[in-house]
Amino acid sequence: NAGVMQNPRHLVRRRGQEARLRCSPMKGHSHVYWYRQLPEEGLKFMVYLQKENIIDESGMPKERFSAEFPKEGPSILRIQQVVRGDSAAYFCASSPPSRESPLHFGNGTRLTVT
Amino acid sequence: QQQVKQSPQSLIVQKGGISIINCAYENTAFDYFPWYQQFPGKGPALLIAIRPDVSEKKEGRFTISFNKSAKQFSLHIMDSQPGDSATYFCAASTQGGSEKLVFGKGTKLTVNP
């Protein structure tokens, strides 16, 4: 049973370019979460999605960041016009519909903005 | 602002010793407290979790102690092993679920052989 799959594992972008991070949840999981981890910091919640719905995006920066979880295909975290401060590890997690189910994290995408 | 404060930042323990990591929180609405273990280059993995209706939960060598009145909880790793060397994060959330976890900054544990 495959876990949460994130790709790419490493992504290098120049300032001003766009970054697209993909996440395929575990089989049977319909809830997806994105977290960001800065060096020497804990994970910070960004957004919580269900299929075709954004449930909570209170942790998303107001500009340049967007997320989607379409009916078919992976969840996408999109960062437009990246800046150096966007360099971080971005983790996706998934869970089944039960609210008491634990999160299962992927191995992350490490974004470096040069 | 919702916050979870974790200490120490790093911890070195000898093999066979007890590792203790502490967390404190402010928001009394938190009602779910998981601990995650993260190895380099990997995502966090759930280790053990507790809800405020119990004061202690044990799974193998890992124990969570929870003090509701002090708004503190801690992770104890008994008989620490080199394979336990990792970064440990405490977290908290409201409404009893895993949505919108608030994480501590992590403790890097090194267990010397």
PDB file of C-alpha atoms in Angstrom:
ATOM      1  CA  ASN A   1       0.000   0.000   0.000  1.00  0.00           C
ATOM      2  CA  ALA A   2       1.764   3.092  -1.227  1.00  0.00           C
ATOM      3  CA  GLY A   3       2.042   5.998   1.158  1.00  0.00           C
ATOM      4  CA  VAL A   4       1.566   9.656   0.379  1.00  0.00           C
ATOM      5  CA  MET A   5       3.530  10.398  -2.785  1.00  0.00           C
ATOM      6  CA  GLN A   6       5.023  13.805  -3.383  1.00  0.00           C
ATOM      7  CA  ASN A   7       6.920  14.961  -6.411  1.00  0.00           C
ATOM      8  CA  PRO A   8       9.298  16.279  -7.234  1.00  0.00           C
ATOM      9  CA  ARG A   9      11.493  15.561  -4.203  1.00  0.00           C
ATOM     10  CA  HIS A  10      13.698  18.536  -5.011  1.00  0.00           C
ATOM     11  CA  LEU A  11      12.790  21.587  -7.032  1.00  0.00           C
ATOM     12  CA  VAL A  12      15.023  24.498  -7.934  1.00  0.00           C
ATOM     13  CA  ARG A  13      13.475  27.671  -9.259  1.00  0.00           C
ATOM     14  CA  ARG A  14      14.839  31.104 -10.037  1.00  0.00           C
ATOM     15  CA  ARG A  15      13.183  34.139  -8.511  1.00  0.00           C
ATOM     16  CA  GLY A  16      10.043  35.026 -10.432  1.00  0.00           C
ATOM     17  CA  GLN A  17       9.371  31.545 -11.763  1.00  0.00           C
ATOM     18  CA  GLU A  18       6.459  29.329 -10.827  1.00  0.00           C
ATOM     19  CA  ALA A  19       6.694  26.232  -8.640  1.00  0.00           C
ATOM     20  CA  ARG A  20       4.205  23.374  -8.843  1.00  0.00           C
ATOM     21  CA  LEU A  21       4.253  20.745  -6.129  1.00  0.00           C
ATOM     22  CA  ARG A  22       2.226  17.558  -6.476  1.00  0.00           C
ATOM     23  CA  CYS A  23       0.755  15.252  -3.892  1.00  0.00           C
ATOM     24  CA  SER A  24      -1.042  11.952  -4.340  1.00  0.00           C
ATOM     25  CA  PRO A  25      -2.774  10.901  -1.114  1.00  0.00           C
ATOM     26  CA  MET A  26      -2.848   7.394   0.226  1.00  0.00           C
ATOM     27  CA  LYS A  27      -5.439   5.119  -1.306  1.00  0.00           C
ATOM     28  CA  GLY A  28      -8.799   5.678   0.327  1.00  0.00           C
ATOM     29  CA  HIS A  29      -7.824   9.075   1.730  1.00  0.00           C
ATOM     30  CA  SER A  30      -9.980  11.981   0.641  1.00  0.00           C
ATOM     31  CA  HIS A  31      -8.480  14.732   2.811  1.00  0.00           C
ATOM     32  CA  VAL A  32      -5.250  16.472   1.921  1.00  0.00           C
ATOM     33  CA  TYR A  33      -3.216  18.960   3.926  1.00  0.00           C
ATOM     34  CA  TRP A  34      -0.203  21.036   3.006  1.00  0.00           C
ATOM     35  CA  TYR A  35       2.396  22.130   5.550  1.00  0.00           C
ATOM     36  CA  ARG A  36       5.570  24.174   5.152  1.00  0.00           C
ATOM     37  CA  GLN A  37       8.742  23.599   7.121  1.00  0.00           C
ATOM     38  CA  LEU A  38      11.432  26.247   7.294  1.00  0.00           C
ATOM     39  CA  PRO A  39      14.947  25.314   8.477  1.00  0.00           C
ATOM     40  CA  GLU A  40      15.086  24.762  12.250  1.00  0.00           C
ATOM     41  CA  GLU A  41      11.336  25.292  12.477  1.00  0.00           C
ATOM     42  CA  GLY A  42       8.333  23.107  12.992  1.00  0.00           C
ATOM     43  CA  LEU A  43       5.745  22.528  10.355  1.00  0.00           C
ATOM     44  CA  LYS A  44       3.263  25.294   9.678  1.00  0.00           C
ATOM     45  CA  PHE A  45      -0.228  24.523   8.431  1.00  0.00           C
ATOM     46  CA  MET A  46      -1.053  26.021   5.065  1.00  0.00           C
ATOM     47  CA  VAL A  47      -4.249  24.542   3.668  1.00  0.00           C
ATOM     48  CA  TYR A  48      -6.755  21.706   4.073  1.00  0.00           C
ATOM     49  CA  LEU A  49      -8.581  20.360   1.044  1.00  0.00           C
ATOM     50  CA  GLN A  50     -11.093  17.732   0.141  1.00  0.00           C
ATOM     51  CA  LYS A  51     -11.879  16.703  -3.411  1.00  0.00           C
ATOM     52  CA  GLU A  52     -12.794  19.867  -5.347  1.00  0.00           C
ATOM     53  CA  ASN A  53     -13.115  21.874  -2.121  1.00  0.00           C
ATOM     54  CA  ILE A  54     -10.850  24.089  -0.071  1.00  0.00           C
ATOM     55  CA  ILE A  55     -11.923  23.561   3.533  1.00  0.00           C
ATOM     56  CA  ASP A  56      -9.443  25.792   5.361  1.00  0.00           C
ATOM     57  CA  GLU A  57      -6.800  27.998   3.760  1.00  0.00           C
ATOM     58  CA  SER A  58      -6.100  30.173   6.774  1.00  0.00           C
ATOM     59  CA  GLY A  59      -2.378  29.326   6.681  1.00  0.00           C
ATOM     60  CA  MET A  60      -1.839  30.252   3.055  1.00  0.00           C
ATOM     61  CA  PRO A  61      -0.064  33.500   2.234  1.00  0.00           C
ATOM     62  CA  LYS A  62      -2.569  35.911   0.710  1.00  0.00           C
ATOM     63  CA  GLU A  63      -0.717  36.297  -2.562  1.00  0.00           C
ATOM     64  CA  ARG A  64       1.092  34.016  -4.993  1.00  0.00           C
ATOM     65  CA  PHE A  65       0.052  30.753  -3.300  1.00  0.00           C
ATOM     66  CA  SER A  66      -2.843  28.553  -4.364  1.00  0.00           C
ATOM     67  CA  ALA A  67      -3.860  24.949  -3.891  1.00  0.00           C
ATOM     68  CA  GLU A  68      -6.287  22.581  -5.509  1.00  0.00           C
ATOM     69  CA  PHE A  69      -7.405  18.985  -5.181  1.00  0.00           C
ATOM     70  CA  PRO A  70      -9.317  18.120  -8.345  1.00  0.00           C
ATOM     71  CA  LYS A  71     -11.783  15.304  -8.762  1.00  0.00           C
ATOM     72  CA  GLU A  72      -9.166  13.360 -10.690  1.00  0.00           C
ATOM     73  CA  GLY A  73      -5.425  13.528 -10.160  1.00  0.00           C
ATOM     74  CA  PRO A  74      -3.107  14.783  -7.446  1.00  0.00           C
ATOM     75  CA  SER A  75      -3.389  17.801  -5.248  1.00  0.00           C
ATOM     76  CA  ILE A  76      -1.300  20.721  -6.495  1.00  0.00           C
ATOM     77  CA  LEU A  77       0.323  23.476  -4.468  1.00  0.00           C
ATOM     78  CA  ARG A  78       1.218  26.318  -6.797  1.00  0.00           C
ATOM     79  CA  ILE A  79       3.560  29.174  -5.959  1.00  0.00           C
ATOM     80  CA  GLN A  80       3.727  31.970  -8.483  1.00  0.00           C
ATOM     81  CA  GLN A  81       6.633  34.395  -8.843  1.00  0.00           C
ATOM     82  CA  VAL A  82       8.724  32.627  -6.238  1.00  0.00           C
ATOM     83  CA  VAL A  83      11.006  34.597  -3.926  1.00  0.00           C
ATOM     84  CA  ARG A  84      13.969  33.412  -1.842  1.00  0.00           C
ATOM     85  CA  GLY A  85      11.809  33.341   1.276  1.00  0.00           C
ATOM     86  CA  ASP A  86       9.714  30.579  -0.311  1.00  0.00           C
ATOM     87  CA  SER A  87      12.667  28.180  -0.007  1.00  0.00           C
ATOM     88  CA  ALA A  88      11.485  25.468   2.365  1.00  0.00           C
ATOM     89  CA  ALA A  89      10.337  21.885   2.589  1.00  0.00           C
ATOM     90  CA  TYR A  90       6.688  21.478   1.679  1.00  0.00           C
ATOM     91  CA  PHE A  91       4.932  18.462   3.108  1.00  0.00           C
ATOM     92  CA  CYS A  92       1.649  16.985   2.071  1.00  0.00           C
ATOM     93  CA  ALA A  93      -0.381  14.806   4.400  1.00  0.00           C
ATOM     94  CA  SER A  94      -3.552  12.835   3.879  1.00  0.00           C
ATOM     95  CA  SER A  95      -6.190  11.193   6.013  1.00  0.00           C
ATOM     96  CA  PRO A  96      -9.421   9.307   5.583  1.00  0.00           C
ATOM     97  CA  PRO A  97     -12.696  11.130   6.299  1.00  0.00           C
ATOM     98  CA  SER A  98     -12.784  10.248   9.998  1.00  0.00           C
ATOM     99  CA  ARG A  99     -11.826  13.328  12.031  1.00  0.00           C
ATOM    100  CA  GLU A 100      -9.918  11.235  14.541  1.00  0.00           C
ATOM    101  CA  SER A 101      -7.710   9.597  11.936  1.00  0.00           C
ATOM    102  CA  PRO A 102      -4.032  10.504  12.107  1.00  0.00           C
ATOM    103  CA  LEU A 103      -2.262  12.325   9.329  1.00  0.00           C
ATOM    104  CA  HIS A 104       0.091  10.411   7.057  1.00  0.00           C
ATOM    105  CA  PHE A 105       2.836  12.609   5.665  1.00  0.00           C
ATOM    106  CA  GLY A 106       4.744  12.320   2.434  1.00  0.00           C
ATOM    107  CA  ASN A 107       8.509  12.798   2.274  1.00  0.00           C
ATOM    108  CA  GLY A 108       8.172  16.366   1.121  1.00  0.00           C
ATOM    109  CA  THR A 109       9.326  18.573  -1.728  1.00  0.00           C
ATOM    110  CA  ARG A 110      12.366  20.677  -0.999  1.00  0.00           C
ATOM    111  CA  LEU A 111      12.060  23.932  -2.884  1.00  0.00           C
ATOM    112  CA  THR A 112      15.138  26.062  -3.407  1.00  0.00           C
ATOM    113  CA  VAL A 113      14.768  29.507  -4.920  1.00  0.00           C
ATOM    114  CA  THR A 114      17.971  30.934  -6.371  1.00  0.00           C
TER     115      THR A 114
ATOM    116  CA  GLN B   1      -1.614  33.398  18.559  1.00  0.00           C
ATOM    117  CA  GLN B   2      -1.900  29.671  18.916  1.00  0.00           C
ATOM    118  CA  GLN B   3       1.471  28.299  19.909  1.00  0.00           C
ATOM    119  CA  VAL B   4       3.134  25.182  21.177  1.00  0.00           C
ATOM    120  CA  LYS B   5       6.498  25.680  22.867  1.00  0.00           C
ATOM    121  CA  GLN B   6       8.883  22.755  22.802  1.00  0.00           C
ATOM    122  CA  SER B   7      12.094  22.148  24.718  1.00  0.00           C
ATOM    123  CA  PRO B   8      14.912  21.350  24.617  1.00  0.00           C
ATOM    124  CA  GLN B   9      15.984  22.227  21.108  1.00  0.00           C
ATOM    125  CA  SER B  10      18.495  19.391  21.130  1.00  0.00           C
ATOM    126  CA  LEU B  11      19.161  16.456  23.408  1.00  0.00           C
ATOM    127  CA  ILE B  12      22.001  13.972  23.693  1.00  0.00           C
ATOM    128  CA  VAL B  13      21.389  10.753  25.597  1.00  0.00           C
ATOM    129  CA  GLN B  14      23.410   7.630  26.130  1.00  0.00           C
ATOM    130  CA  LYS B  15      22.084   4.317  24.910  1.00  0.00           C
ATOM    131  CA  GLY B  16      19.758   2.851  27.499  1.00  0.00           C
ATOM    132  CA  GLY B  17      18.967   6.218  29.040  1.00  0.00           C
ATOM    133  CA  ILE B  18      15.660   8.090  29.240  1.00  0.00           C
ATOM    134  CA  SER B  19      14.929  10.892  26.769  1.00  0.00           C
ATOM    135  CA  ILE B  20      12.449  13.529  27.929  1.00  0.00           C
ATOM    136  CA  ILE B  21      10.992  16.223  25.679  1.00  0.00           C
ATOM    137  CA  ASN B  22       8.580  18.827  26.978  1.00  0.00           C
ATOM    138  CA  CYS B  23       5.861  20.934  25.389  1.00  0.00           C
ATOM    139  CA  ALA B  24       3.636  23.690  26.709  1.00  0.00           C
ATOM    140  CA  TYR B  25       0.615  25.310  25.150  1.00  0.00           C
ATOM    141  CA  GLU B  26      -1.608  28.323  25.696  1.00  0.00           C
ATOM    142  CA  ASN B  27      -4.846  27.537  23.936  1.00  0.00           C
ATOM    143  CA  THR B  28      -7.184  25.652  26.279  1.00  0.00           C
ATOM    144  CA  ALA B  29      -9.272  24.619  23.256  1.00  0.00           C
ATOM    145  CA  PHE B  30      -6.547  22.176  22.200  1.00  0.00           C
ATOM    146  CA  ASP B  31      -7.824  18.661  22.737  1.00  0.00           C
ATOM    147  CA  TYR B  32      -5.553  16.422  20.699  1.00  0.00           C
ATOM    148  CA  PHE B  33      -1.808  16.147  21.283  1.00  0.00           C
ATOM    149  CA  PRO B  34       0.248  13.973  18.927  1.00  0.00           C
ATOM    150  CA  TRP B  35       3.978  13.437  18.786  1.00  0.00           C
ATOM    151  CA  TYR B  36       5.736  12.985  15.467  1.00  0.00           C
ATOM    152  CA  GLN B  37       9.136  11.499  14.678  1.00  0.00           C
ATOM    153  CA  GLN B  38      11.079  12.721  11.664  1.00  0.00           C
ATOM    154  CA  PHE B  39      14.239  11.249  10.173  1.00  0.00           C
ATOM    155  CA  PRO B  40      16.424  13.316   7.820  1.00  0.00           C
ATOM    156  CA  GLY B  41      14.949  13.543   4.350  1.00  0.00           C
ATOM    157  CA  LYS B  42      11.669  11.991   5.432  1.00  0.00           C
ATOM    158  CA  GLY B  43       8.257  13.234   6.384  1.00  0.00           C
ATOM    159  CA  PRO B  44       7.045  13.211   9.982  1.00  0.00           C
ATOM    160  CA  ALA B  45       5.494   9.975  11.184  1.00  0.00           C
ATOM    161  CA  LEU B  46       2.979   9.736  14.008  1.00  0.00           C
ATOM    162  CA  LEU B  47       4.556   8.183  17.086  1.00  0.00           C
ATOM    163  CA  ILE B  48       1.909   8.420  19.773  1.00  0.00           C
ATOM    164  CA  ALA B  49      -0.985  10.736  20.625  1.00  0.00           C
ATOM    165  CA  ILE B  50      -3.071  11.616  23.669  1.00  0.00           C
ATOM    166  CA  ARG B  51      -6.367  13.330  24.394  1.00  0.00           C
ATOM    167  CA  PRO B  52      -6.929  15.368  27.579  1.00  0.00           C
ATOM    168  CA  ASP B  53      -9.218  12.835  29.238  1.00  0.00           C
ATOM    169  CA  VAL B  54      -6.187  10.762  30.271  1.00  0.00           C
ATOM    170  CA  SER B  55      -2.999  11.805  32.039  1.00  0.00           C
ATOM    171  CA  GLU B  56      -0.688   9.212  30.570  1.00  0.00           C
ATOM    172  CA  LYS B  57      -0.466   6.957  27.550  1.00  0.00           C
ATOM    173  CA  LYS B  58       2.171   4.326  26.943  1.00  0.00           C
ATOM    174  CA  GLU B  59       3.089   2.489  23.762  1.00  0.00           C
ATOM    175  CA  GLY B  60       6.139   0.292  24.057  1.00  0.00           C
ATOM    176  CA  ARG B  61       9.095   2.440  25.102  1.00  0.00           C
ATOM    177  CA  PHE B  62       7.225   5.685  24.404  1.00  0.00           C
ATOM    178  CA  THR B  63       5.068   7.419  27.018  1.00  0.00           C
ATOM    179  CA  ILE B  64       3.151  10.683  26.880  1.00  0.00           C
ATOM    180  CA  SER B  65       2.477  12.434  30.177  1.00  0.00           C
ATOM    181  CA  PHE B  66      -0.218  15.091  30.120  1.00  0.00           C
ATOM    182  CA  ASN B  67      -0.866  17.788  32.731  1.00  0.00           C
ATOM    183  CA  LYS B  68      -4.037  19.638  31.829  1.00  0.00           C
ATOM    184  CA  SER B  69      -3.902  22.190  34.633  1.00  0.00           C
ATOM    185  CA  ALA B  70      -0.330  23.154  33.772  1.00  0.00           C
ATOM    186  CA  LYS B  71      -1.044  23.007  30.034  1.00  0.00           C
ATOM    187  CA  GLN B  72       1.993  20.830  29.516  1.00  0.00           C
ATOM    188  CA  PHE B  73       2.711  17.461  28.001  1.00  0.00           C
ATOM    189  CA  SER B  74       5.873  15.490  27.558  1.00  0.00           C
ATOM    190  CA  LEU B  75       7.323  12.537  25.700  1.00  0.00           C
ATOM    191  CA  HIS B  76       9.448   9.998  27.525  1.00  0.00           C
ATOM    192  CA  ILE B  77      11.533   7.500  25.590  1.00  0.00           C
ATOM    193  CA  MET B  78      12.676   4.700  27.838  1.00  0.00           C
ATOM    194  CA  ASP B  79      15.772   2.613  27.094  1.00  0.00           C
ATOM    195  CA  SER B  80      16.748   5.016  24.301  1.00  0.00           C
ATOM    196  CA  GLN B  81      18.449   3.413  21.311  1.00  0.00           C
ATOM    197  CA  PRO B  82      20.684   4.855  18.561  1.00  0.00           C
ATOM    198  CA  GLY B  83      17.846   4.140  16.122  1.00  0.00           C
ATOM    199  CA  ASP B  84      15.717   6.639  18.058  1.00  0.00           C
ATOM    200  CA  SER B  85      18.026   9.431  16.886  1.00  0.00           C
ATOM    201  CA  ALA B  86      15.674  11.739  15.010  1.00  0.00           C
ATOM    202  CA  THR B  87      13.817  15.026  15.360  1.00  0.00           C
ATOM    203  CA  TYR B  88      10.697  14.880  17.493  1.00  0.00           C
ATOM    204  CA  PHE B  89       7.803  17.300  17.161  1.00  0.00           C
ATOM    205  CA  CYS B  90       4.931  17.809  19.526  1.00  0.00           C
ATOM    206  CA  ALA B  91       1.714  19.185  18.106  1.00  0.00           C
ATOM    207  CA  ALA B  92      -1.778  20.160  19.137  1.00  0.00           C
ATOM    208  CA  SER B  93      -5.115  20.737  17.533  1.00  0.00           C
ATOM    209  CA  THR B  94      -8.693  21.555  18.427  1.00  0.00           C
ATOM    210  CA  GLN B  95     -11.932  19.673  17.879  1.00  0.00           C
ATOM    211  CA  GLY B  96     -10.270  16.360  18.547  1.00  0.00           C
ATOM    212  CA  GLY B  97      -8.977  15.874  15.049  1.00  0.00           C
ATOM    213  CA  SER B  98      -5.792  16.070  13.053  1.00  0.00           C
ATOM    214  CA  GLU B  99      -6.884  19.056  11.012  1.00  0.00           C
ATOM    215  CA  LYS B 100      -4.761  22.159  11.314  1.00  0.00           C
ATOM    216  CA  LEU B 101      -2.099  20.815  13.671  1.00  0.00           C
ATOM    217  CA  VAL B 102       0.048  23.409  15.439  1.00  0.00           C
ATOM    218  CA  PHE B 103       3.587  22.074  15.751  1.00  0.00           C
ATOM    219  CA  GLY B 104       6.396  22.810  18.176  1.00  0.00           C
ATOM    220  CA  LYS B 105       9.779  23.683  16.707  1.00  0.00           C
ATOM    221  CA  GLY B 106      11.206  20.242  17.255  1.00  0.00           C
ATOM    222  CA  THR B 107      13.841  18.516  19.360  1.00  0.00           C
ATOM    223  CA  LYS B 108      16.813  16.879  17.716  1.00  0.00           C
ATOM    224  CA  LEU B 109      17.583  13.742  19.714  1.00  0.00           C
ATOM    225  CA  THR B 110      20.935  12.013  19.455  1.00  0.00           C
ATOM    226  CA  VAL B 111      21.382   8.692  21.211  1.00  0.00           C
ATOM    227  CA  ASN B 112      25.019   7.738  21.549  1.00  0.00           C
ATOM    228  CA  PRO B 113      25.941   4.049  21.428  1.00  0.00           C
TER     229      PRO B 113
END
